[in-house]
């Protein structure tokens, strides 16, 4: 059943830029959707509309189970955006705290979220004591801690080095498989979209619109990165992008 | 070692100064040597230290009032565009008006001399705390504000858990500047008030010593004043560093 139906959504900013035109997309529970496209194609705008941080000028969003309550959407930004004065555990606790939960009640869930991203031993560490990749892991744990209905990620690995990026992509796949969450993942990397997503939604700029969708035939596993099917998928997505941009 | 050069340079300058005073035979009421200044202090330590205390009480009261007022108004202009439009220009107007020019008015209007001195010093000290805190309250990135919104945080929770903690380093930097300014403001007000004859602070001692040609005592008061300024700056700086280090930020 459909988690979210996005119907002919448009958004034009006060500057006159048409960020999004007639975008339609259906997201089912358990999906892993990548929004792929170059800068200015409206993928981040679409993500903000889904999060409810912005409202469309035309069209509508219909939630299968009613609009999400506070905390039912997890959001991971391009930067880790942690509170620099708070420990890793306090940062992960933040969403629960904002929803009125006490530390004693939240503690087990915070520890579990940190363990899930491989940071079990770093609960007391401050952001400046952590590497960029570890900070991003804390940020992912913060987004997952309330068991959100939908996890939105806006180019979360774009600022990391390639080794860290690969490790986090592998872990993201495992998280998605094990935690059974629904993910919408914005990226401008053809490789990242092809490796991670089950559905690759290609977007084009000026005005931002959804060009087409490609279903991934790959298994959700790190080994897929080295398979000929992966190479073929990357080639196919690149071809589609080039054709759409022309 | 970078600790020693300033101390050595200072000692050398004092020696040169004393030597020049001895060699030229210039009278102490024109240029007193360092030894004469120390002797002047030892002649009346209670008087001078009492005056120092009086000035410091005004300074720290003004600093406390500036902190309350500065942080309070910074929160107000962050919370409301109306408050910002109403407050910001007047804060700037107050900041650019020389306190020497308005001190006589304040002293004439406010009956109580202590309150008048504190008011003058506050006018000088208030602005760095106010403007720094306002910048700090606005410093959290949009993504963090979005995160708070996504989790249903209201204005109060955003202020308490995000904006105020984010503003702390900015506030501490402002406080350090304001500490020195509060002393300057207190002294300026005392100078103006001293002419009216109801003050007992260090500035009043400087004026009084000037009238009586007790120039070494005047210098002693001056030395105390600058030592107090240096100490305030150092203490506020160290306290700030300690606080930020405790939060794991410095």
Coordinates of C-alpha atoms in Angstrom, one line a residue:
Chain A
X1 CA 0.0 0.0 0.0
X2 CA 1.1 3.5 -0.7
X3 CA 2.9 5.4 2.0
X4 CA 2.8 8.7 0.2
X5 CA 1.4 9.8 -3.1
X6 CA 2.9 13.0 -4.6
X7 CA 0.5 14.3 -7.2
X8 CA 1.5 16.9 -9.9
X9 CA 3.4 19.0 -7.4
X10 CA 4.8 22.4 -8.4
X11 CA 6.9 25.0 -6.5
X12 CA 8.0 28.4 -7.7
X13 CA 10.2 30.5 -5.4
X14 CA 9.7 34.2 -4.8
X15 CA 12.8 34.8 -7.0
X16 CA 10.8 33.5 -10.0
X17 CA 12.8 30.2 -10.2
X18 CA 10.5 27.3 -11.0
X19 CA 12.1 24.7 -8.8
X20 CA 9.6 21.9 -9.5
X21 CA 6.9 21.4 -12.1
X22 CA 4.2 18.7 -12.2
X23 CA 6.2 16.1 -10.1
X24 CA 4.3 12.9 -9.4
X25 CA 5.7 10.0 -7.5
X26 CA 4.3 7.2 -5.4
X27 CA 6.3 5.9 -2.5
X28 CA 5.4 2.5 -0.9
X29 CA 6.4 1.4 2.6
X30 CA 9.8 -0.2 2.5
X31 CA 10.9 1.5 -0.7
X32 CA 14.5 2.8 -1.2
X33 CA 14.0 5.7 -3.7
X34 CA 16.9 7.8 -5.1
X35 CA 16.2 11.2 -6.5
X36 CA 19.0 11.6 -9.0
X37 CA 19.9 14.7 -11.0
X38 CA 22.3 17.7 -11.4
X39 CA 22.2 20.8 -9.2
X40 CA 19.0 22.8 -9.6
X41 CA 16.8 20.0 -10.7
X42 CA 14.5 20.4 -7.7
X43 CA 15.4 17.2 -5.8
X44 CA 16.1 19.0 -2.5
X45 CA 13.0 21.1 -3.0
X46 CA 11.0 17.8 -3.4
X47 CA 12.5 16.4 -0.3
X48 CA 11.6 19.5 1.7
X49 CA 8.1 19.3 0.4
X50 CA 7.8 15.7 1.6
X51 CA 9.2 16.7 5.0
X52 CA 6.6 19.4 5.3
X53 CA 9.3 22.0 5.6
X54 CA 8.0 23.8 2.5
X55 CA 4.5 23.8 0.9
X56 CA 3.8 23.2 -2.8
X57 CA 2.2 26.0 -5.0
X58 CA 0.2 23.4 -7.0
X59 CA -0.6 19.8 -6.7
X60 CA -0.7 17.9 -3.4
X61 CA 0.8 15.2 -1.2
X62 CA -1.4 12.4 0.1
X63 CA -0.3 10.3 3.0
X64 CA -1.6 6.7 3.2
X65 CA -1.9 6.8 7.0
X66 CA -2.5 10.5 7.5
X67 CA 0.1 13.3 7.6
X68 CA 3.1 12.4 9.7
X69 CA 3.2 13.6 13.3
X70 CA 6.3 15.4 14.7
X71 CA 9.2 12.9 14.7
X72 CA 7.7 10.5 12.2
X73 CA 10.1 11.9 9.5
X74 CA 13.8 11.4 10.0
X75 CA 16.0 13.9 8.1
X76 CA 19.7 13.6 7.3
X77 CA 21.4 16.7 5.8
X78 CA 24.5 17.0 3.8
X79 CA 26.4 18.1 6.9
X80 CA 26.1 16.2 10.1
X81 CA 24.7 19.4 11.8
X82 CA 25.3 18.0 15.3
X83 CA 25.1 20.2 18.4
X84 CA 28.8 20.9 19.0
X85 CA 28.4 21.2 22.8
X86 CA 26.5 17.9 23.1
X87 CA 27.8 14.3 23.2
X88 CA 27.0 11.8 20.6
X89 CA 24.3 10.3 22.9
X90 CA 22.8 13.7 23.7
X91 CA 22.7 14.5 19.9
X92 CA 20.9 11.2 19.2
X93 CA 18.6 11.8 22.2
X94 CA 17.6 15.3 20.8
X95 CA 14.6 14.3 18.7
X96 CA 13.1 12.2 21.5
X97 CA 13.8 15.0 24.0
X98 CA 12.0 17.5 21.7
X99 CA 9.0 15.2 21.8
X100 CA 9.0 15.3 25.5
X101 CA 10.7 12.0 26.4
X102 CA 12.8 11.7 29.5
X103 CA 16.5 10.6 29.3
X104 CA 15.8 7.5 31.5
X105 CA 13.1 6.3 29.2
X106 CA 15.0 7.1 26.0
X107 CA 18.4 5.7 27.0
X108 CA 18.0 2.2 25.7
X109 CA 16.7 3.5 22.4
X110 CA 19.6 6.0 22.1
X111 CA 22.1 3.2 22.8
X112 CA 20.5 0.9 20.3
X113 CA 20.5 3.6 17.6
X114 CA 24.2 4.3 18.2
X115 CA 25.0 0.6 18.1
X116 CA 23.1 0.3 14.8
X117 CA 25.5 2.8 13.1
X118 CA 28.5 1.1 14.7
X119 CA 29.2 3.8 17.4
X120 CA 28.4 1.7 20.5
X121 CA 31.6 2.9 22.3
X122 CA 31.3 6.6 21.4
X123 CA 28.2 7.7 23.4
X124 CA 30.2 10.2 25.4
X125 CA 32.3 11.6 22.6
X126 CA 31.8 15.2 21.4
X127 CA 31.5 16.0 17.7
X128 CA 34.9 17.6 17.5
X129 CA 36.5 14.4 18.8
X130 CA 34.8 12.4 15.9
X131 CA 35.9 12.0 12.3
X132 CA 33.6 13.3 9.5
X133 CA 32.3 9.8 8.8
X134 CA 31.6 9.2 12.5
X135 CA 29.8 12.5 12.7
X136 CA 27.6 11.5 9.8
X137 CA 26.9 8.2 11.5
X138 CA 25.7 10.1 14.6
X139 CA 23.5 12.1 12.3
X140 CA 22.0 9.0 10.8
X141 CA 21.4 7.5 14.3
X142 CA 19.7 10.8 15.3
X143 CA 17.4 10.4 12.3
X144 CA 16.6 6.7 13.0
X145 CA 16.1 6.9 16.7
X146 CA 12.4 7.6 16.7
X147 CA 11.8 4.8 14.2
X148 CA 10.5 7.2 11.6
X149 CA 7.9 6.3 9.0
X150 CA 10.1 7.8 6.4
X151 CA 13.8 8.6 6.3
X152 CA 14.8 11.5 4.1
X153 CA 18.5 12.0 3.2
X154 CA 19.8 15.0 1.3
X155 CA 23.2 14.1 -0.3
X156 CA 24.4 12.9 3.1
X157 CA 27.6 11.4 1.9
X158 CA 28.6 14.1 -0.7
X159 CA 31.1 15.8 1.7
X160 CA 32.9 12.6 2.7
X161 CA 36.0 11.0 1.3
X162 CA 35.6 8.0 -1.0
X163 CA 36.6 5.3 1.5
X164 CA 34.3 6.6 4.2
X165 CA 31.5 7.1 1.6
X166 CA 31.7 3.4 0.5
X167 CA 31.7 2.2 4.1
X168 CA 28.6 4.3 4.9
X169 CA 26.8 3.2 1.7
X170 CA 27.4 -0.4 2.6
X171 CA 26.1 0.3 6.1
X172 CA 23.1 2.2 4.8
X173 CA 22.0 -0.8 2.7
X174 CA 22.3 -3.1 5.8
X175 CA 20.3 -0.5 7.9
X176 CA 17.6 -0.4 5.3
X177 CA 17.4 -4.2 5.1
X178 CA 17.4 -4.7 8.8
X179 CA 15.4 -1.7 10.1
X180 CA 12.8 -2.0 7.3
X181 CA 12.6 1.7 7.0
X182 CA 11.5 3.6 3.9
X183 CA 14.2 5.9 2.4
X184 CA 14.1 8.8 0.0
X185 CA 17.7 9.6 -0.9
X186 CA 18.7 12.7 -2.8
X187 CA 22.1 12.4 -4.7
X188 CA 23.9 13.8 -7.7
X189 CA 26.0 10.7 -8.0
X190 CA 25.0 8.1 -10.6
X191 CA 27.1 5.5 -8.8
X192 CA 25.6 6.1 -5.4
X193 CA 22.0 6.1 -6.8
X194 CA 22.7 2.9 -8.8
X195 CA 24.3 1.1 -5.8
X196 CA 21.8 2.1 -3.1
X197 CA 18.4 2.6 -4.5
X198 CA 15.7 0.1 -5.5
X199 CA 14.1 2.8 -7.6
X200 CA 16.1 5.5 -9.3
X201 CA 14.1 8.6 -10.1
X202 CA 15.9 10.8 -12.7
X203 CA 15.2 14.5 -12.5
X204 CA 16.1 17.3 -14.9
X205 CA 16.5 21.1 -14.2
X206 CA 14.9 24.3 -15.4
X207 CA 12.2 23.7 -14.6
X208 CA 12.8 20.9 -12.1
X209 CA 10.8 17.8 -13.2
X210 CA 10.8 14.1 -13.0
X211 CA 12.1 12.7 -16.2
X212 CA 11.8 8.9 -15.7
X213 CA 12.2 6.1 -13.3
X214 CA 14.5 3.1 -13.5
X215 CA 14.1 -0.1 -11.3
X216 CA 17.3 -1.6 -10.0
X217 CA 17.9 -5.3 -10.7
X218 CA 20.7 -5.4 -8.1
X219 CA 20.6 -7.3 -4.8
X220 CA 20.9 -4.9 -1.8
X221 CA 24.3 -6.1 -0.7
X222 CA 27.9 -4.6 -0.7
X223 CA 29.0 -7.3 -3.2
X224 CA 26.8 -5.8 -5.8
X225 CA 29.3 -3.0 -6.3
X226 CA 31.6 -5.4 -8.1
X227 CA 29.0 -7.1 -10.2
X228 CA 28.7 -6.6 -14.0
X229 CA 25.0 -5.8 -13.4
X230 CA 26.1 -2.8 -11.4
X231 CA 28.3 -1.6 -14.2
X232 CA 25.5 -2.1 -16.7
X233 CA 23.0 -0.2 -14.5
X234 CA 25.4 2.7 -14.1
X235 CA 25.8 2.8 -17.9
X236 CA 22.0 2.7 -18.4
X237 CA 21.3 5.5 -15.9
X238 CA 24.1 7.6 -17.5
X239 CA 22.6 7.1 -20.9
X240 CA 19.1 8.1 -19.7
X241 CA 20.5 11.2 -18.0
X242 CA 22.4 12.3 -21.1
X243 CA 19.4 11.8 -23.3
X244 CA 17.2 13.8 -20.9
X245 CA 19.6 16.6 -20.5
X246 CA 20.1 17.0 -24.3
Chain B
X1 CA 58.9 31.4 26.0
X2 CA 56.7 34.3 25.2
X3 CA 55.9 35.0 28.8
X4 CA 59.1 36.8 29.6
X5 CA 59.6 39.5 26.9
X6 CA 56.7 41.7 28.0
X7 CA 57.8 41.5 31.7
X8 CA 61.4 42.2 30.8
X9 CA 60.4 45.1 28.6
X10 CA 58.2 46.5 31.4
X11 CA 60.9 46.3 34.0
X12 CA 63.4 47.9 31.6
X13 CA 61.0 50.8 31.0
X14 CA 60.5 51.3 34.7
X15 CA 64.2 51.4 35.3
X16 CA 64.7 53.8 32.5
X17 CA 61.9 56.0 33.8
X18 CA 63.3 56.1 37.4
X19 CA 66.8 56.7 36.1
X20 CA 65.6 59.6 33.9
X21 CA 63.7 61.2 36.8
X22 CA 66.8 61.0 39.0
X23 CA 69.2 62.2 36.4
X24 CA 67.1 65.2 35.3
X25 CA 66.0 66.2 38.8
X26 CA 62.4 66.9 37.5
X27 CA 60.1 67.6 40.4
X28 CA 57.6 64.9 41.5
X29 CA 54.6 67.2 40.9
X30 CA 55.5 67.3 37.2
X31 CA 56.8 63.7 36.6
X32 CA 57.0 61.3 39.5
X33 CA 59.2 58.2 39.2
X34 CA 57.9 54.7 39.8
X35 CA 59.4 54.7 43.4
X36 CA 57.5 57.9 44.3
X37 CA 54.3 56.4 42.9
X38 CA 54.7 53.2 45.1
X39 CA 55.5 55.4 48.1
X40 CA 52.3 57.5 47.4
X41 CA 50.3 54.3 47.3
X42 CA 51.9 53.0 50.6
X43 CA 51.1 56.4 52.2
X44 CA 47.4 55.9 51.8
X45 CA 46.6 52.3 50.8
X46 CA 43.2 52.2 52.6
X47 CA 42.1 55.4 50.8
X48 CA 43.1 54.2 47.4
X49 CA 41.9 50.6 47.8
X50 CA 38.6 51.9 49.2
X51 CA 38.2 54.0 46.1
X52 CA 39.1 51.1 43.9
X53 CA 36.5 49.0 45.6
X54 CA 33.9 51.7 45.1
X55 CA 34.7 51.9 41.3
X56 CA 34.7 48.1 41.0
X57 CA 31.2 47.9 42.7
X58 CA 29.9 50.3 40.1
X59 CA 31.7 48.4 37.3
X60 CA 30.4 45.0 38.2
X61 CA 26.8 46.2 39.0
X62 CA 26.8 47.8 35.5
X63 CA 28.2 44.6 34.0
X64 CA 25.5 42.6 35.6
X65 CA 22.8 45.0 34.5
X66 CA 24.3 45.0 31.0
X67 CA 24.2 41.2 30.9
X68 CA 20.6 41.0 31.9
X69 CA 19.5 43.8 29.6
X70 CA 21.7 42.7 26.7
X71 CA 20.7 39.1 26.7
X72 CA 17.1 39.9 27.4
X73 CA 16.9 42.4 24.5
X74 CA 18.9 40.1 22.2
X75 CA 16.3 37.3 22.9
X76 CA 13.5 39.8 22.2
X77 CA 14.8 40.9 18.8
X78 CA 15.5 37.3 17.9
X79 CA 12.0 36.3 18.8
X80 CA 10.1 39.1 17.1
X81 CA 10.6 41.2 14.0
X82 CA 8.6 43.9 15.6
X83 CA 10.9 44.0 18.6
X84 CA 13.9 44.1 16.3
X85 CA 12.5 47.1 14.4
X86 CA 11.7 48.8 17.6
X87 CA 14.9 48.2 19.6
X88 CA 17.8 47.9 17.2
X89 CA 18.0 51.5 16.0
X90 CA 17.8 52.9 19.6
X91 CA 20.4 50.5 20.8
X92 CA 22.7 51.7 18.1
X93 CA 21.8 55.4 18.9
X94 CA 22.7 54.8 22.5
X95 CA 25.9 53.1 21.5
X96 CA 27.2 55.9 19.3
X97 CA 26.3 58.7 21.7
X98 CA 29.4 59.6 23.7
X99 CA 28.7 58.9 27.4
X100 CA 30.7 62.0 28.4
X101 CA 28.1 64.1 26.7
X102 CA 25.0 62.5 28.4
X103 CA 26.6 61.7 31.8
X104 CA 25.9 65.2 33.2
X105 CA 22.2 64.9 32.3
X106 CA 21.9 61.4 33.8
X107 CA 23.6 62.5 37.0
X108 CA 21.3 65.5 37.2
X109 CA 18.2 63.5 36.5
X110 CA 18.9 60.4 38.6
X111 CA 18.9 61.5 42.2
X112 CA 20.9 58.6 43.7
X113 CA 24.6 58.9 42.8
X114 CA 25.3 55.2 42.7
X115 CA 22.4 54.6 40.4
X116 CA 23.5 57.4 38.2
X117 CA 27.1 56.0 37.9
X118 CA 25.7 52.5 37.2
X119 CA 23.4 53.9 34.5
X120 CA 26.3 55.7 32.7
X121 CA 28.6 52.6 32.9
X122 CA 25.7 50.4 31.6
X123 CA 25.1 52.6 28.6
X124 CA 28.8 52.1 27.6
X125 CA 29.0 48.4 28.5
X126 CA 25.6 47.2 27.3
X127 CA 26.2 47.1 23.5
X128 CA 28.8 44.4 23.0
X129 CA 26.8 41.9 25.0
X130 CA 23.6 42.8 23.3
X131 CA 24.9 42.7 19.7
X132 CA 27.2 39.6 20.2
X133 CA 24.4 37.6 21.9
X134 CA 22.0 38.6 19.1
X135 CA 24.4 37.3 16.5
X136 CA 24.9 34.1 18.5
X137 CA 21.2 33.5 18.8
X138 CA 20.9 33.8 15.0
X139 CA 23.9 31.5 14.4
X140 CA 22.4 28.0 14.3
X141 CA 22.3 26.8 10.7
X142 CA 18.9 26.4 8.9
X143 CA 19.3 22.6 8.9
X144 CA 19.3 22.5 12.7
X145 CA 16.3 24.8 12.8
X146 CA 14.6 22.5 10.3
X147 CA 15.4 19.5 12.5
X148 CA 13.8 21.2 15.5
X149 CA 10.7 22.0 13.4
X150 CA 10.5 18.4 12.2
X151 CA 10.4 17.2 15.8
X152 CA 7.7 19.6 16.7
X153 CA 9.8 21.9 18.8
X154 CA 8.2 25.2 19.7
X155 CA 9.9 28.6 20.1
X156 CA 10.7 28.1 23.7
X157 CA 12.4 24.7 23.2
X158 CA 14.3 26.0 20.2
X159 CA 15.5 28.9 22.3
X160 CA 16.5 26.8 25.3
X161 CA 18.0 23.8 23.6
X162 CA 19.5 25.4 20.4
X163 CA 19.7 29.2 20.2
X164 CA 20.9 30.0 23.8
X165 CA 23.6 27.3 23.9
X166 CA 24.7 28.3 20.4
X167 CA 25.0 31.9 21.6
X168 CA 27.2 31.1 24.6
X169 CA 30.6 31.6 22.9
X170 CA 29.4 34.9 21.3
X171 CA 28.0 36.1 24.6
X172 CA 31.3 35.3 26.4
X173 CA 33.3 37.3 23.8
X174 CA 30.9 40.2 24.2
X175 CA 31.1 39.9 28.0
X176 CA 34.9 40.2 27.9
X177 CA 34.7 43.4 25.9
X178 CA 31.9 44.8 28.1
X179 CA 33.9 44.1 31.2
X180 CA 36.6 46.6 30.1
X181 CA 34.0 49.1 28.9
X182 CA 32.0 49.0 32.2
X183 CA 35.2 50.1 34.0
X184 CA 35.7 52.9 31.4
X185 CA 32.1 53.9 31.7
X186 CA 32.3 53.9 35.5
X187 CA 35.4 56.1 35.5
X188 CA 34.0 58.5 33.0
X189 CA 30.8 58.9 35.0
X190 CA 32.9 59.4 38.2
X191 CA 34.9 62.1 36.5
X192 CA 31.7 64.0 35.6
X193 CA 30.1 63.3 38.9
X194 CA 33.3 64.1 40.8
X195 CA 32.9 67.7 39.7
X196 CA 29.6 67.7 41.6
X197 CA 31.5 66.4 44.6
X198 CA 29.6 63.2 45.7
X199 CA 31.8 60.4 44.4
X200 CA 34.5 58.4 46.1
X201 CA 35.8 56.2 43.2
X202 CA 39.3 56.2 41.7
X203 CA 38.4 58.8 39.2
X204 CA 37.5 61.2 42.0
X205 CA 40.9 60.4 43.6
X206 CA 42.6 61.3 40.4
X207 CA 40.7 64.6 40.1
X208 CA 41.4 65.4 43.8
X209 CA 45.1 64.6 43.6
X210 CA 45.3 66.8 40.5
X211 CA 43.7 69.7 42.4
X212 CA 46.1 69.3 45.3
X213 CA 49.2 68.7 43.1
X214 CA 49.6 65.2 44.7
X215 CA 50.8 63.9 41.3
X216 CA 52.4 60.7 42.6
X217 CA 49.0 59.7 44.2
X218 CA 47.3 60.5 41.0
X219 CA 49.6 58.1 39.2
X220 CA 49.1 55.5 41.9
X221 CA 45.3 55.7 41.3
X222 CA 45.9 55.5 37.5
X223 CA 48.0 52.3 38.0
X224 CA 45.3 50.7 40.1
X225 CA 42.8 51.6 37.5
X226 CA 44.7 50.0 34.6
X227 CA 45.5 46.9 36.8
X228 CA 41.8 46.5 37.5
X229 CA 41.1 46.7 33.8
X230 CA 43.7 44.1 33.0
X231 CA 42.4 41.8 35.8
X232 CA 38.8 42.1 34.6
X233 CA 39.8 41.2 31.1
X234 CA 42.0 38.3 32.2
X235 CA 39.4 36.9 34.6
X236 CA 36.5 37.1 32.1
X237 CA 38.7 35.6 29.4
X238 CA 39.8 32.7 31.6
X239 CA 36.2 32.1 32.8
X240 CA 35.0 32.0 29.2
X241 CA 37.7 29.5 28.1
X242 CA 37.0 27.3 31.1
X243 CA 33.2 27.3 30.3
X244 CA 33.7 26.4 26.6
X245 CA 36.3 23.8 27.4
X246 CA 33.9 22.2 29.9
X247 CA 31.4 22.0 27.0
X248 CA 34.1 20.3 24.8
X249 CA 34.3 23.2 22.4
X250 CA 37.6 24.9 23.1

